[in-house]
mmCIF file of C-alpha atoms in Angstrom:
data_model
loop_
_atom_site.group_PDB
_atom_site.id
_atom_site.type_symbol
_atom_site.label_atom_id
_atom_site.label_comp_id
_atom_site.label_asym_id
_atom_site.label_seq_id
_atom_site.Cartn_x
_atom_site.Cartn_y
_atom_site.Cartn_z
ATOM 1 C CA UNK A 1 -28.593 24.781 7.545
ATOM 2 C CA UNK A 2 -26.667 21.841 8.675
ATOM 3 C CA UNK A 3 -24.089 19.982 6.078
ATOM 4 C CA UNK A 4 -24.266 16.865 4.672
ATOM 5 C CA UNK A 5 -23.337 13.876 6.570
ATOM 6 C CA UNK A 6 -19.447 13.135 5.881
ATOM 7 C CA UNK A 7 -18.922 16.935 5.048
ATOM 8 C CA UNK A 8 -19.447 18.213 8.838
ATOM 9 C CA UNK A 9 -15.478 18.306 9.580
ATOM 10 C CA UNK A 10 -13.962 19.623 6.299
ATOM 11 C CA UNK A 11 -16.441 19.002 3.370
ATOM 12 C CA UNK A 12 -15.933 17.838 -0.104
ATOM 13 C CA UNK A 13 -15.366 21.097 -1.395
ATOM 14 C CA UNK A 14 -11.501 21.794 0.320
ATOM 15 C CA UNK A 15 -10.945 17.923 -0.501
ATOM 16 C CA UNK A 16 -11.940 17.505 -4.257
ATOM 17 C CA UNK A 17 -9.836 14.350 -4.932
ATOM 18 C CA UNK A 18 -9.557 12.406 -2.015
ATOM 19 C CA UNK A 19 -8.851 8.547 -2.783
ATOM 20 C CA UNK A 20 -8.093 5.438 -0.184
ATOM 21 C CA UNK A 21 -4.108 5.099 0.795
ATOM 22 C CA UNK A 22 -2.267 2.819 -1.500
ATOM 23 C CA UNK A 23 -2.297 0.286 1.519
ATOM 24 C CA UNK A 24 -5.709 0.569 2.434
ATOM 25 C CA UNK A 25 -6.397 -3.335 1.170
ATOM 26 C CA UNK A 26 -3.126 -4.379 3.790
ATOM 27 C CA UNK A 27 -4.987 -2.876 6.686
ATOM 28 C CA UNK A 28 -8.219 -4.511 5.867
ATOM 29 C CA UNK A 29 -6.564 -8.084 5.940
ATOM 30 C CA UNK A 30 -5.216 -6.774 9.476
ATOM 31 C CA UNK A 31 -8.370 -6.151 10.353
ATOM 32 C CA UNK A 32 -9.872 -9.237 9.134
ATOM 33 C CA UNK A 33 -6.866 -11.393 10.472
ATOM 34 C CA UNK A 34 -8.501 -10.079 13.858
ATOM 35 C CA UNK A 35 -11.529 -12.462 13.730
ATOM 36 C CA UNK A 36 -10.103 -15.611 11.707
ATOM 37 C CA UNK A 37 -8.891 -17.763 14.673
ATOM 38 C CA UNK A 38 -6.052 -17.500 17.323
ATOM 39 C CA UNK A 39 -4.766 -13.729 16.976
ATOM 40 C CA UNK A 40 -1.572 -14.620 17.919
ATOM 41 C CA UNK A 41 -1.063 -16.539 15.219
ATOM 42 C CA UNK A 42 -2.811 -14.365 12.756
ATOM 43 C CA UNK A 43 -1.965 -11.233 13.033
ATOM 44 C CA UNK A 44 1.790 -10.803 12.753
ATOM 45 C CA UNK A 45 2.118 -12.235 9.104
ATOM 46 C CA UNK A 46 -0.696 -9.710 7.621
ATOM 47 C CA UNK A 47 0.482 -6.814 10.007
ATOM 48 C CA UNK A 48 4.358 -7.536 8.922
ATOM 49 C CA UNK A 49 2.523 -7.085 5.166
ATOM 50 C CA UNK A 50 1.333 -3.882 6.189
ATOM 51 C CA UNK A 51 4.702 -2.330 7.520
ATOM 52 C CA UNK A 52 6.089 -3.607 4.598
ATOM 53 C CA UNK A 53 3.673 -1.348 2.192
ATOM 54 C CA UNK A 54 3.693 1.516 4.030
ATOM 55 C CA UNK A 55 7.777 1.930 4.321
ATOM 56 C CA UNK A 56 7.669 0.654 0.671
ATOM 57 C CA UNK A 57 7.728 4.049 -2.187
ATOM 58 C CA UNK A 58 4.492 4.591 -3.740
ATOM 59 C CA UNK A 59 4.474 1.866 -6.864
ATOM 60 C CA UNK A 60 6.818 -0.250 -5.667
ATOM 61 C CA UNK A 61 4.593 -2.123 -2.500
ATOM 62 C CA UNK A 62 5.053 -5.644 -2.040
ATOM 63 C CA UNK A 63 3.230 -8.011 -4.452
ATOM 64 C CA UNK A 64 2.299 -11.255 -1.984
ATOM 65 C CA UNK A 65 -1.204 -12.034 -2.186
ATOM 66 C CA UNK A 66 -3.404 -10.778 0.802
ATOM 67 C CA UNK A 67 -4.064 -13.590 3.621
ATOM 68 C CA UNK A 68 -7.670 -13.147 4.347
ATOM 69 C CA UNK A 69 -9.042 -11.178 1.914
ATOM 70 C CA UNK A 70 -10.853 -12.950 -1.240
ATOM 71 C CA UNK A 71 -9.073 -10.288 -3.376
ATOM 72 C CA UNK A 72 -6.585 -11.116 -6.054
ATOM 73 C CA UNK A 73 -2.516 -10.461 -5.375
ATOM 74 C CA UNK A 74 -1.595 -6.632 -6.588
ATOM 75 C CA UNK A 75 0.632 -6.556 -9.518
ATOM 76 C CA UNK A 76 2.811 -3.612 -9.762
ATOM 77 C CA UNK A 77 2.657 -2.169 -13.542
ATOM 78 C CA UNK A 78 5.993 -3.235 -15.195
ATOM 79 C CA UNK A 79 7.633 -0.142 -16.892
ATOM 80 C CA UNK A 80 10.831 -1.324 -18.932
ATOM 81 C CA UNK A 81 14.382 -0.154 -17.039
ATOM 82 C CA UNK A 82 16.461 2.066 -18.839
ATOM 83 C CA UNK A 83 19.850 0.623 -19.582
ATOM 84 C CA UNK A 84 22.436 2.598 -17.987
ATOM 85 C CA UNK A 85 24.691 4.343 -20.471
ATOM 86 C CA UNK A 86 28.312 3.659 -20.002
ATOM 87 C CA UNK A 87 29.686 7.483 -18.882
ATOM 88 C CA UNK A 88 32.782 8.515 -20.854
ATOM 89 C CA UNK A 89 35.295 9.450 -18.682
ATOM 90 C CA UNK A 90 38.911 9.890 -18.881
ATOM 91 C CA UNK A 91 40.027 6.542 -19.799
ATOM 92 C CA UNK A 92 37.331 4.918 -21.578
#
C-alpha cells in the first residue's frame, strides 16, 4: 500500500511537530517582491529583510513591517529586563 501524499519521503510519524521557520513570512515577501515591478529594484530591500531574520536569534528578528505582503508588522513579545545587580567585589 502506497503512503499518503506528503508522507512518501519521511512521513508524519518521525516528524510529529513540524512547524514553518520563524522567517518563513520574510521569504514569502522575497518571493512576492519577484513579480511586483522592476526586480532590481525590488528585491534587495525584502531579501536584505530576510538575511537580517535568519542571522537574527530566535525571538529577537527584526520588527519592520513586510513590503509586499498584506500582513501586519511582527511584534516581538516584550519580556521585562532584569536589572543587573551591582557585584560586590573588593572595594565596593
Amino acid at each position: 500500500q502506497a503512503p499518503p501524499p506528503g508522507e512518501a519521503l519521511y512521513g508524519l510519524e518521525h516528524y510529529p511537530e513540524t512547524k514553518p521557520h520563524r522567517c518563513n513570512d520574510r521569504l514569502e515577501d522575497v518571493i512576492q517582491s519577484l513579480f511586483e515591478g522592476n526586480p532590481f529594484l525590488r528585491v534587495p530591500p525584502a531579501y536584505r529583510m530576510l538575511r537580517k531574520c535568519i542571522a537574527s536569534k530566535p525571538g529577537e528578528e527584526p520588527e519592520e513591517p513586510y513590503l509586499f505582503l498584506d500582513l501586519p508588522a511582527p511584534v516581538r513579545s516584550k519580556t521585562p529586563e532584569k536589572k543587573a545587580e551591582k557585584k560586590k567585589g573588593w572595594f565596593s
